[in-house]
Amino acid sequence: MEGLVYIALFAPLVSSLFAGSFAMTSKKQFVGVISSFLLFTSFVASAILGYHVLATNEAIHVKLMDWIVAGDLNIPFGFIVDQVSVTMMFVVTLVSTVVHVYSIGYMDHDKSFNRFFSYLSAFVFSMLVLVMSDNFAGLFIGWEGVGVCSWLLIGFWYHKADVARDINPSISPSWAANEAFIMNRIADLGMLIGIFIIYWNVGSLQYDVVFNAIPNMTQIVLTTAAIALFIGAMGKSAQFPLHTWLTDAMEGPTPVSALIHAATMVTAGVFLVIRANPIFEVTPDVSYFIAALGTFVAFFAASMALVNRDLKRIIAFSTLSQLGYMFAAAGLGAYWIALFHLGAHAFFKALLFLGAGNVMHAMDGELDIFKMGGLKKKMRWTYMYMGLASLTLAGIPPLAGFFSKDAIIETAFNEGSLILWAMLVVTAGMTAFYSFRQVFLTFHGDERYHEFGIHPHEMYKYVLIGMSPLAILAVIAGFFKDGFNDFIIKILPNYQMSEHTHHLALYLGLIVLAVAVSGIVLAYIKYNKGLVRSEKTENSFIYKLLANQYYIPNLYEAVISKPYAELSKLMWKNVDMKIVDATVDGIAKVLYKSGDKSRGMQSGNLSNYLNWMAIGAIVLLVVAILSLVA
């Protein structure tokens, strides 16, 4: 089994190096096929490892080598394949394989095709290091690797300048990549502090050692460590107030959006909370804060999606909202439910993003749903895929989203957090509305794209076939809920509903379903026949507030970005130029001038040399006399 662990882990790295070696050549399809095959190999190895863990209930530990050895510090480069990590491995490699196959068609005309595949595979390798490491240091290395690769991928089209659009502010890919990178670095400082706190008090960063030492740690230390770790999770999973980078990351190619938002980077924060659950279990105040913040973010993001016109950004807001659901479950102690929703969400969200990529490809890069309409006649397969994914996202039974999201809402009720429960229920209704608002405006009604000279067409057949595993899993994944529960509670706490909640489960489910169906019906009534715009509505305070993301990006620009830029200019002109540069230049000038003046000593005249020798002898004699007197 150790060999399979290495295959699962390093196949994406081999793929990245292989694609990178062809970066300057025109061999595209060949590179794409080989890279996709290597990712599929990683998926097969992960699936076999998952079956082994399921059959034996035994974790696989692998120590590749000693990594950091200094004094009492000993951190091996080791990996663990247990119920949690193998679930993440399965989800990550499956979605990544589909995204790689999809990218062969989507990036076909891009001149940097091979470079893109190199970055994409490196991203998957970093994510696998993150989820498979058996210690916090290895997790942090994967964490930072994912950050670097996301910067490369979001800013992949770095040559594109800012473009002012009706639906988006002027944001270039480079700007979006820098925003994501910087905002995550801010949060990662908190995570690094948490890791330092753990090592300072335990003397190790191995998961098993740290978790076994929890009874010997004080409550204040545990609480501080939990807060610091969650700050890192907030950045990576884009929780408020570190959320603005996630929607701006849509400036990257659509396959990147599918990979980052479905199964990899943004779920890393949720994974961290689940993996470190022994720490969060004994810090209930921090855990409840996580649940409350997650619920707020779920509602907050869904409200912004209600009025957005950018197809990819609507789905991005949806991702942000669903991450809130995951954190709500984890914060309430239902870790296995959070992980189950993470997996189910990965399948239907990747399907949604790839469907959006098909639409964008067909519409010559256009993303404004107000300029679409009637596309179901031209793109039947994409319409079916996105309709299915939207039904799953809305939580309609018997699709996967119903089982996972309903369980989270039921958990909030079970914990007696009725405010959280009510907010999550309302969010479910908003989710259904904005999901089908985009479906109806994109695929139903008048063919508005004719006004803009666009001639849409369906995506390549092999790309559509490659998307089918995600569609199948979006349908059937929910039926594995009980089996997944039995599998995962071997390592995670088994969260069970009370008898009272169990008896009310049917009624609670019907309430959520009724709210979701109402959202779909409302979207159908308003948008099925086409776009109907109301100037009064679009000029209202609430509409503008939501369309401008509560003016939070403007606030950050006014309070943080602009003052920092002005301070930087001030420091550059008055400190860097007038003090630092002036000091360095002054030293250089003094040395140069002193050398230039002393050059006259080397005149070649013997009498001058004797005079200088006499002066030197006098100086030495004076120094000697002064030292004796002293």
Coordinates of N, CA and C in Angstrom, one line a residue, residues 408-580:
I408 N -27.3 19.6 7.7 CA -26.6 20.8 8.4 C -27.7 21.7 9.0
I409 N -28.8 21.9 8.3 CA -29.9 22.7 8.8 C -30.5 22.0 10.0
E410 N -30.7 20.7 9.9 CA -31.2 19.9 11.0 C -30.3 19.9 12.2
T411 N -29.0 20.0 12.0 CA -28.1 20.1 13.1 C -28.2 21.4 13.9
A412 N -28.4 22.5 13.2 CA -28.7 23.8 13.8 C -29.9 23.7 14.7
F413 N -31.0 23.1 14.2 CA -32.2 22.9 15.0 C -31.9 22.0 16.2
N414 N -31.2 21.0 16.0 CA -30.9 20.0 17.1 C -30.1 20.7 18.2
E415 N -29.2 21.6 17.9 CA -28.4 22.3 18.9 C -29.2 23.4 19.6
G416 N -30.5 23.6 19.2 CA -31.2 24.7 19.8 C -30.9 26.0 19.4
S417 N -30.1 26.2 18.3 CA -29.7 27.5 17.8 C -30.8 27.9 16.7
L418 N -31.9 28.3 17.2 CA -33.0 28.6 16.3 C -32.8 29.8 15.4
I419 N -32.0 30.7 15.8 CA -31.6 31.9 14.9 C -30.8 31.4 13.8
L420 N -29.8 30.5 14.1 CA -28.9 30.0 13.0 C -29.8 29.1 12.1
W421 N -30.7 28.3 12.7 CA -31.5 27.4 11.9 C -32.4 28.3 10.9
A422 N -33.0 29.3 11.4 CA -33.9 30.2 10.6 C -33.1 30.8 9.5
M423 N -31.9 31.3 9.8 CA -31.0 31.9 8.8 C -30.6 30.9 7.7
L424 N -30.3 29.7 8.1 CA -29.9 28.7 7.1 C -31.1 28.3 6.2
V425 N -32.3 28.3 6.8 CA -33.5 27.9 6.0 C -33.8 29.0 5.0
V426 N -33.7 30.3 5.4 CA -33.9 31.4 4.5 C -32.9 31.4 3.4
T427 N -31.7 31.1 3.8 CA -30.6 31.0 2.8 C -30.8 29.9 1.8
A428 N -31.4 28.8 2.2 CA -31.8 27.7 1.3 C -32.8 28.3 0.2
G429 N -33.7 29.1 0.6 CA -34.7 29.7 -0.3 C -34.0 30.6 -1.3
M430 N -33.1 31.5 -0.8 CA -32.4 32.4 -1.6 C -31.5 31.6 -2.6
T431 N -30.9 30.5 -2.1 CA -30.0 29.7 -3.0 C -30.8 29.2 -4.2
A432 N -32.0 28.6 -3.9 CA -32.9 28.1 -4.9 C -33.2 29.2 -5.9
F433 N -33.5 30.4 -5.4 CA -33.9 31.5 -6.3 C -32.8 31.9 -7.2
Y434 N -31.6 32.2 -6.7 CA -30.6 32.7 -7.6 C -30.0 31.7 -8.5
S435 N -30.1 30.4 -8.0 CA -29.6 29.3 -8.9 C -30.5 29.2 -10.2
F436 N -31.8 29.3 -10.0 CA -32.6 29.2 -11.2 C -32.9 30.5 -11.9
R437 N -32.6 31.6 -11.2 CA -32.6 32.9 -11.9 C -31.5 32.9 -13.0
Q438 N -30.3 32.3 -12.7 CA -29.3 32.3 -13.7 C -29.6 31.2 -14.7
V439 N -30.3 30.1 -14.4 CA -30.6 29.1 -15.4 C -31.7 29.7 -16.3
F440 N -32.7 30.3 -15.8 CA -33.7 30.8 -16.7 C -33.2 32.0 -17.6
L441 N -32.5 32.9 -17.0 CA -32.0 34.0 -17.8 C -30.9 33.5 -18.8
T442 N -30.2 32.5 -18.6 CA -29.2 32.0 -19.5 C -29.8 31.1 -20.6
F443 N -30.7 30.2 -20.2 CA -31.2 29.2 -21.2 C -32.7 29.4 -21.6
H444 N -33.5 30.1 -21.0 CA -34.9 30.3 -21.3 C -35.1 31.7 -21.9
G445 N -36.3 31.9 -22.4 CA -36.7 33.2 -22.9 C -36.2 33.6 -24.2
D446 N -36.1 34.9 -24.4 CA -35.7 35.5 -25.7 C -34.2 35.2 -25.9
E447 N -33.8 35.1 -27.2 CA -32.4 34.9 -27.5 C -31.7 36.3 -27.7
R448 N -31.4 36.9 -26.5 CA -30.9 38.2 -26.5 C -29.5 38.4 -27.1
Y449 N -28.7 37.2 -27.2 CA -27.4 37.3 -27.7 C -27.3 37.7 -29.2
H450 N -28.4 37.6 -29.9 CA -28.4 38.1 -31.3 C -28.1 39.5 -31.4
E451 N -28.5 40.3 -30.4 CA -28.3 41.8 -30.5 C -26.8 42.1 -30.4
F452 N -26.0 41.2 -29.9 CA -24.6 41.5 -29.7 C -23.7 40.7 -30.8
G453 N -24.4 40.1 -31.8 CA -23.6 39.4 -32.8 C -22.9 38.2 -32.4
I454 N -23.5 37.5 -31.4 CA -22.9 36.2 -30.9 C -23.6 35.0 -31.5
H455 N -22.8 34.0 -31.8 CA -23.4 32.8 -32.4 C -23.0 31.6 -31.6
P456 N -23.7 31.3 -30.6 CA -23.3 30.2 -29.6 C -23.4 28.8 -30.2
H457 N -22.6 27.9 -29.6 CA -22.5 26.5 -30.0 C -22.2 25.7 -28.8
E458 N -22.5 24.4 -28.9 CA -22.3 23.5 -27.8 C -20.8 23.1 -27.7
M459 N -20.3 22.7 -26.6 CA -18.9 22.3 -26.3 C -18.6 21.0 -27.0
Y460 N -17.3 20.7 -27.1 CA -16.9 19.4 -27.8 C -17.5 18.2 -27.0
K461 N -17.8 17.2 -27.8 CA -18.5 16.0 -27.2 C -17.7 15.3 -26.2
Y462 N -16.3 15.2 -26.4 CA -15.5 14.5 -25.4 C -15.5 15.3 -24.1
V463 N -15.6 16.6 -24.1 CA -15.7 17.5 -22.9 C -17.0 17.2 -22.2
L464 N -18.1 17.1 -22.9 CA -19.4 16.8 -22.3 C -19.4 15.4 -21.7
I465 N -18.8 14.5 -22.3 CA -18.7 13.1 -21.8 C -17.8 13.1 -20.5
G466 N -16.7 13.9 -20.6 CA -15.9 14.0 -19.4 C -16.6 14.6 -18.2
M467 N -17.6 15.4 -18.4 CA -18.3 16.0 -17.3 C -19.3 15.1 -16.7
S468 N -19.7 14.0 -17.4 CA -20.7 13.1 -16.9 C -20.5 12.5 -15.5
P469 N -19.2 12.1 -15.1 CA -19.1 11.6 -13.8 C -19.5 12.5 -12.7
L470 N -19.3 13.8 -12.9 CA -19.8 14.8 -11.9 C -21.3 14.8 -11.8
A471 N -22.0 14.7 -13.0 CA -23.4 14.7 -13.0 C -24.0 13.5 -12.3
I472 N -23.4 12.3 -12.6 CA -23.8 11.1 -11.9 C -23.7 11.2 -10.4
L473 N -22.5 11.6 -10.0 CA -22.3 11.7 -8.5 C -23.2 12.8 -7.9
A474 N -23.5 13.8 -8.6 CA -24.4 14.8 -8.1 C -25.8 14.2 -7.8
V475 N -26.1 13.2 -8.5 CA -27.4 12.5 -8.4 C -27.3 11.5 -7.2
I476 N -26.3 10.6 -7.2 CA -26.3 9.5 -6.4 C -25.5 9.6 -5.1
A477 N -24.7 10.7 -4.9 CA -23.8 10.8 -3.8 C -24.6 10.8 -2.5
G478 N -25.8 11.4 -2.5 CA -26.6 11.5 -1.2 C -27.0 10.1 -0.7
F479 N -27.1 9.1 -1.5 CA -27.6 7.8 -1.1 C -26.5 7.1 -0.3
F480 N -25.3 7.6 -0.3 CA -24.2 7.0 0.5 C -24.0 7.7 1.8
K481 N -24.9 8.5 2.2 CA -24.8 9.2 3.5 C -24.6 8.3 4.7
D482 N -25.5 7.3 4.8 CA -25.4 6.4 6.0 C -24.1 5.6 5.9
G483 N -23.7 5.1 4.8 CA -22.5 4.4 4.6 C -21.3 5.2 4.9
F484 N -21.3 6.5 4.5 CA -20.2 7.4 4.8 C -20.1 7.7 6.3
N485 N -21.3 7.8 6.9 CA -21.3 8.0 8.4 C -20.6 6.9 9.1
D486 N -21.0 5.6 8.7 CA -20.3 4.4 9.4 C -18.8 4.4 9.1
F487 N -18.4 4.9 7.9 CA -17.0 4.9 7.5 C -16.2 5.9 8.3
I488 N -16.8 7.1 8.4 CA -16.0 8.3 8.9 C -16.0 8.4 10.4
I489 N -17.0 7.8 11.1 CA -17.0 7.9 12.5 C -15.9 7.1 13.2
K490 N -15.2 6.3 12.4 CA -14.0 5.6 13.0 C -13.0 6.6 13.4
I491 N -13.0 7.8 12.9 CA -12.0 8.8 13.3 C -12.6 10.1 13.7
L492 N -13.8 10.4 13.2 CA -14.5 11.7 13.6 C -15.6 11.4 14.6
P493 N -15.9 12.4 15.5 CA -17.0 12.2 16.4 C -18.3 11.9 15.7
N494 N -19.1 11.0 16.3 CA -20.3 10.6 15.6 C -21.4 11.5 16.1
Y495 N -21.8 12.5 15.3 CA -22.9 13.4 15.7 C -24.2 12.8 15.5
Q496 N -25.0 12.7 16.5 CA -26.4 12.1 16.3 C -27.4 13.1 16.8
M497 N -28.6 13.1 16.1 CA -29.7 13.9 16.4 C -30.4 13.4 17.7
S498 N -31.0 14.3 18.4 CA -31.7 13.9 19.6 C -33.0 13.3 19.2
E499 N -33.7 12.6 20.1 CA -35.0 11.9 19.8 C -36.0 13.0 19.4
H500 N -36.0 14.1 20.0 CA -36.9 15.2 19.7 C -36.8 15.6 18.2
T501 N -35.5 15.9 17.8 CA -35.2 16.3 16.5 C -35.5 15.1 15.5
H502 N -35.2 13.9 15.9 CA -35.5 12.7 15.0 C -37.0 12.6 14.7
H503 N -37.8 12.9 15.7 CA -39.3 12.8 15.4 C -39.8 13.9 14.6
L504 N -39.1 15.1 14.6 CA -39.5 16.2 13.8 C -38.8 16.3 12.5
A505 N -37.9 15.3 12.2 CA -37.0 15.4 11.0 C -37.9 15.6 9.7
L506 N -39.0 14.8 9.6 CA -39.8 14.9 8.4 C -40.4 16.3 8.2
Y507 N -40.9 16.9 9.3 CA -41.5 18.2 9.2 C -40.4 19.3 8.9
L508 N -39.2 19.1 9.6 CA -38.1 20.1 9.3 C -37.7 20.0 7.9
G509 N -37.6 18.8 7.3 CA -37.2 18.6 5.9 C -38.2 19.2 5.0
L510 N -39.5 19.0 5.3 CA -40.6 19.6 4.5 C -40.5 21.1 4.5
I511 N -40.2 21.7 5.6 CA -40.1 23.2 5.7 C -39.0 23.6 4.8
V512 N -37.8 23.0 4.9 CA -36.7 23.4 4.0 C -37.0 23.2 2.5
L513 N -37.7 22.1 2.2 CA -38.0 21.8 0.8 C -39.0 22.8 0.3
A514 N -40.0 23.1 1.1 CA -41.0 24.1 0.7 C -40.4 25.4 0.4
V515 N -39.5 25.8 1.3 CA -38.8 27.1 1.1 C -38.0 27.1 -0.2
A516 N -37.3 26.0 -0.5 CA -36.4 25.8 -1.7 C -37.3 25.8 -2.9
V517 N -38.4 25.1 -2.9 CA -39.3 25.0 -4.1 C -39.9 26.4 -4.3
S518 N -40.2 27.1 -3.2 CA -40.8 28.5 -3.4 C -39.8 29.4 -4.1
G519 N -38.5 29.2 -3.8 CA -37.5 30.0 -4.4 C -37.4 29.7 -5.9
I520 N -37.5 28.4 -6.3 CA -37.5 28.0 -7.7 C -38.7 28.6 -8.4
V521 N -39.9 28.4 -7.8 CA -41.2 28.9 -8.4 C -41.1 30.4 -8.6
L522 N -40.6 31.1 -7.6 CA -40.5 32.6 -7.8 C -39.6 33.0 -8.9
A523 N -38.5 32.3 -9.0 CA -37.5 32.5 -10.2 C -38.2 32.2 -11.5
Y524 N -39.0 31.1 -11.5 CA -39.7 30.7 -12.7 C -40.7 31.8 -13.2
I525 N -41.5 32.3 -12.2 CA -42.5 33.3 -12.5 C -41.8 34.6 -13.0
K526 N -40.7 34.9 -12.5 CA -40.1 36.2 -12.8 C -39.3 36.2 -14.0
Y527 N -38.6 35.0 -14.3 CA -37.6 35.0 -15.3 C -37.7 34.0 -16.4
N528 N -38.7 33.1 -16.3 CA -38.8 32.0 -17.3 C -39.1 32.5 -18.7
K529 N -39.9 33.6 -18.8 CA -40.2 34.1 -20.2 C -39.2 35.1 -20.7
G530 N -38.2 35.4 -19.9 CA -37.2 36.3 -20.4 C -36.9 37.3 -19.4
L531 N -36.0 38.3 -19.8 CA -35.5 39.3 -18.9 C -36.5 40.4 -18.8
V532 N -37.0 40.7 -17.6 CA -37.8 41.8 -17.3 C -37.1 42.7 -16.3
R533 N -36.7 43.9 -16.8 CA -36.0 44.8 -15.9 C -36.9 45.9 -15.4
S534 N -36.6 46.3 -14.1 CA -37.4 47.4 -13.5 C -36.4 48.4 -13.1
E535 N -36.5 49.6 -13.7 CA -35.6 50.7 -13.3 C -35.8 51.1 -11.9
K536 N -37.0 51.0 -11.4 CA -37.3 51.4 -10.0 C -36.5 50.4 -9.0
T537 N -36.6 49.1 -9.4 CA -35.9 48.1 -8.5 C -34.4 48.3 -8.6
E538 N -33.9 48.4 -9.8 CA -32.4 48.5 -9.9 C -31.8 49.8 -9.3
N539 N -32.7 50.8 -9.1 CA -32.2 52.1 -8.5 C -32.5 52.1 -7.0
S540 N -33.1 51.1 -6.5 CA -33.5 51.1 -5.1 C -32.2 50.9 -4.2
F541 N -32.3 51.3 -3.0 CA -31.2 51.2 -2.1 C -30.7 49.8 -1.9
I542 N -31.7 48.8 -1.6 CA -31.3 47.4 -1.4 C -30.6 46.8 -2.5
Y543 N -31.2 47.1 -3.7 CA -30.6 46.5 -5.0 C -29.1 47.0 -5.1
K544 N -28.9 48.3 -5.0 CA -27.6 48.8 -5.1 C -26.6 48.3 -4.1
L545 N -27.2 48.1 -2.8 CA -26.4 47.6 -1.7 C -25.9 46.2 -2.0
L546 N -26.8 45.4 -2.5 CA -26.4 44.0 -2.9 C -25.5 43.9 -4.1
A547 N -25.8 44.7 -5.1 CA -25.0 44.7 -6.3 C -23.6 45.2 -6.1
N548 N -23.4 46.1 -5.1 CA -22.1 46.6 -4.8 C -21.4 45.8 -3.6
Q549 N -22.0 44.7 -3.3 CA -21.4 43.8 -2.3 C -21.3 44.5 -0.9
Y550 N -22.4 45.2 -0.6 CA -22.5 46.0 0.6 C -21.4 47.0 0.7
Y551 N -20.9 47.4 -0.4 CA -19.8 48.4 -0.5 C -18.6 48.1 0.3
I552 N -18.4 46.8 0.6 CA -17.2 46.4 1.4 C -16.0 46.5 0.6
P553 N -15.9 46.1 -0.7 CA -14.7 46.4 -1.5 C -14.4 47.9 -1.6
N554 N -15.4 48.7 -1.7 CA -15.1 50.2 -1.7 C -14.6 50.6 -0.3
L555 N -15.1 50.0 0.7 CA -14.6 50.4 2.1 C -13.2 50.0 2.2
Y556 N -12.8 48.8 1.8 CA -11.4 48.3 1.8 C -10.5 49.2 1.0
E557 N -11.0 49.6 -0.1 CA -10.2 50.5 -1.0 C -10.0 51.9 -0.3
A558 N -11.0 52.4 0.3 CA -10.9 53.7 0.9 C -10.2 53.7 2.2
V559 N -10.4 52.7 3.0 CA -9.8 52.7 4.4 C -8.4 52.0 4.4
I560 N -8.2 51.0 3.5 CA -6.9 50.3 3.6 C -6.0 50.5 2.4
S561 N -6.6 50.3 1.2 CA -5.7 50.3 0.0 C -5.2 51.7 -0.3
K562 N -6.0 52.7 -0.4 CA -5.6 54.0 -0.7 C -4.7 54.6 0.4
P563 N -5.1 54.6 1.7 CA -4.2 55.1 2.7 C -2.8 54.4 2.7
Y564 N -2.8 53.1 2.5 CA -1.6 52.3 2.4 C -0.7 52.8 1.2
A565 N -1.4 53.0 0.1 CA -0.7 53.5 -1.1 C -0.1 54.8 -0.9
E566 N -0.8 55.7 -0.3 CA -0.4 57.1 0.0 C 0.8 57.0 1.0
L567 N 0.7 56.2 2.1 CA 1.7 56.1 3.0 C 3.0 55.5 2.4
S568 N 2.8 54.6 1.4 CA 4.0 54.0 0.7 C 4.7 55.0 -0.1
K569 N 3.9 55.9 -0.8 CA 4.5 57.0 -1.6 C 5.2 58.0 -0.7
L570 N 4.6 58.3 0.5 CA 5.3 59.2 1.4 C 6.6 58.6 2.0
M571 N 6.6 57.3 2.3 CA 7.8 56.7 2.8 C 8.8 56.6 1.7
W572 N 8.4 56.4 0.5 CA 9.3 56.3 -0.6 C 10.0 57.6 -0.9
K573 N 9.2 58.7 -0.9 CA 9.8 60.0 -1.2 C 10.7 60.5 -0.1
N574 N 10.2 60.4 1.2 CA 10.8 61.1 2.3 C 11.7 60.2 3.1
V575 N 11.5 58.9 3.1 CA 12.4 58.0 3.9 C 13.4 57.2 2.9
D576 N 12.8 56.6 1.9 CA 13.6 55.8 1.1 C 14.6 56.6 0.2
M577 N 14.0 57.7 -0.4 CA 14.8 58.5 -1.3 C 15.7 59.4 -0.5
K578 N 15.2 60.1 0.5 CA 15.9 61.2 1.2 C 16.8 60.7 2.3
I579 N 16.5 59.5 2.9 CA 17.3 59.0 4.0 C 18.1 57.8 3.6
V580 N 17.4 56.7 3.2 CA 18.1 55.5 2.9 C 19.0 55.6 1.7

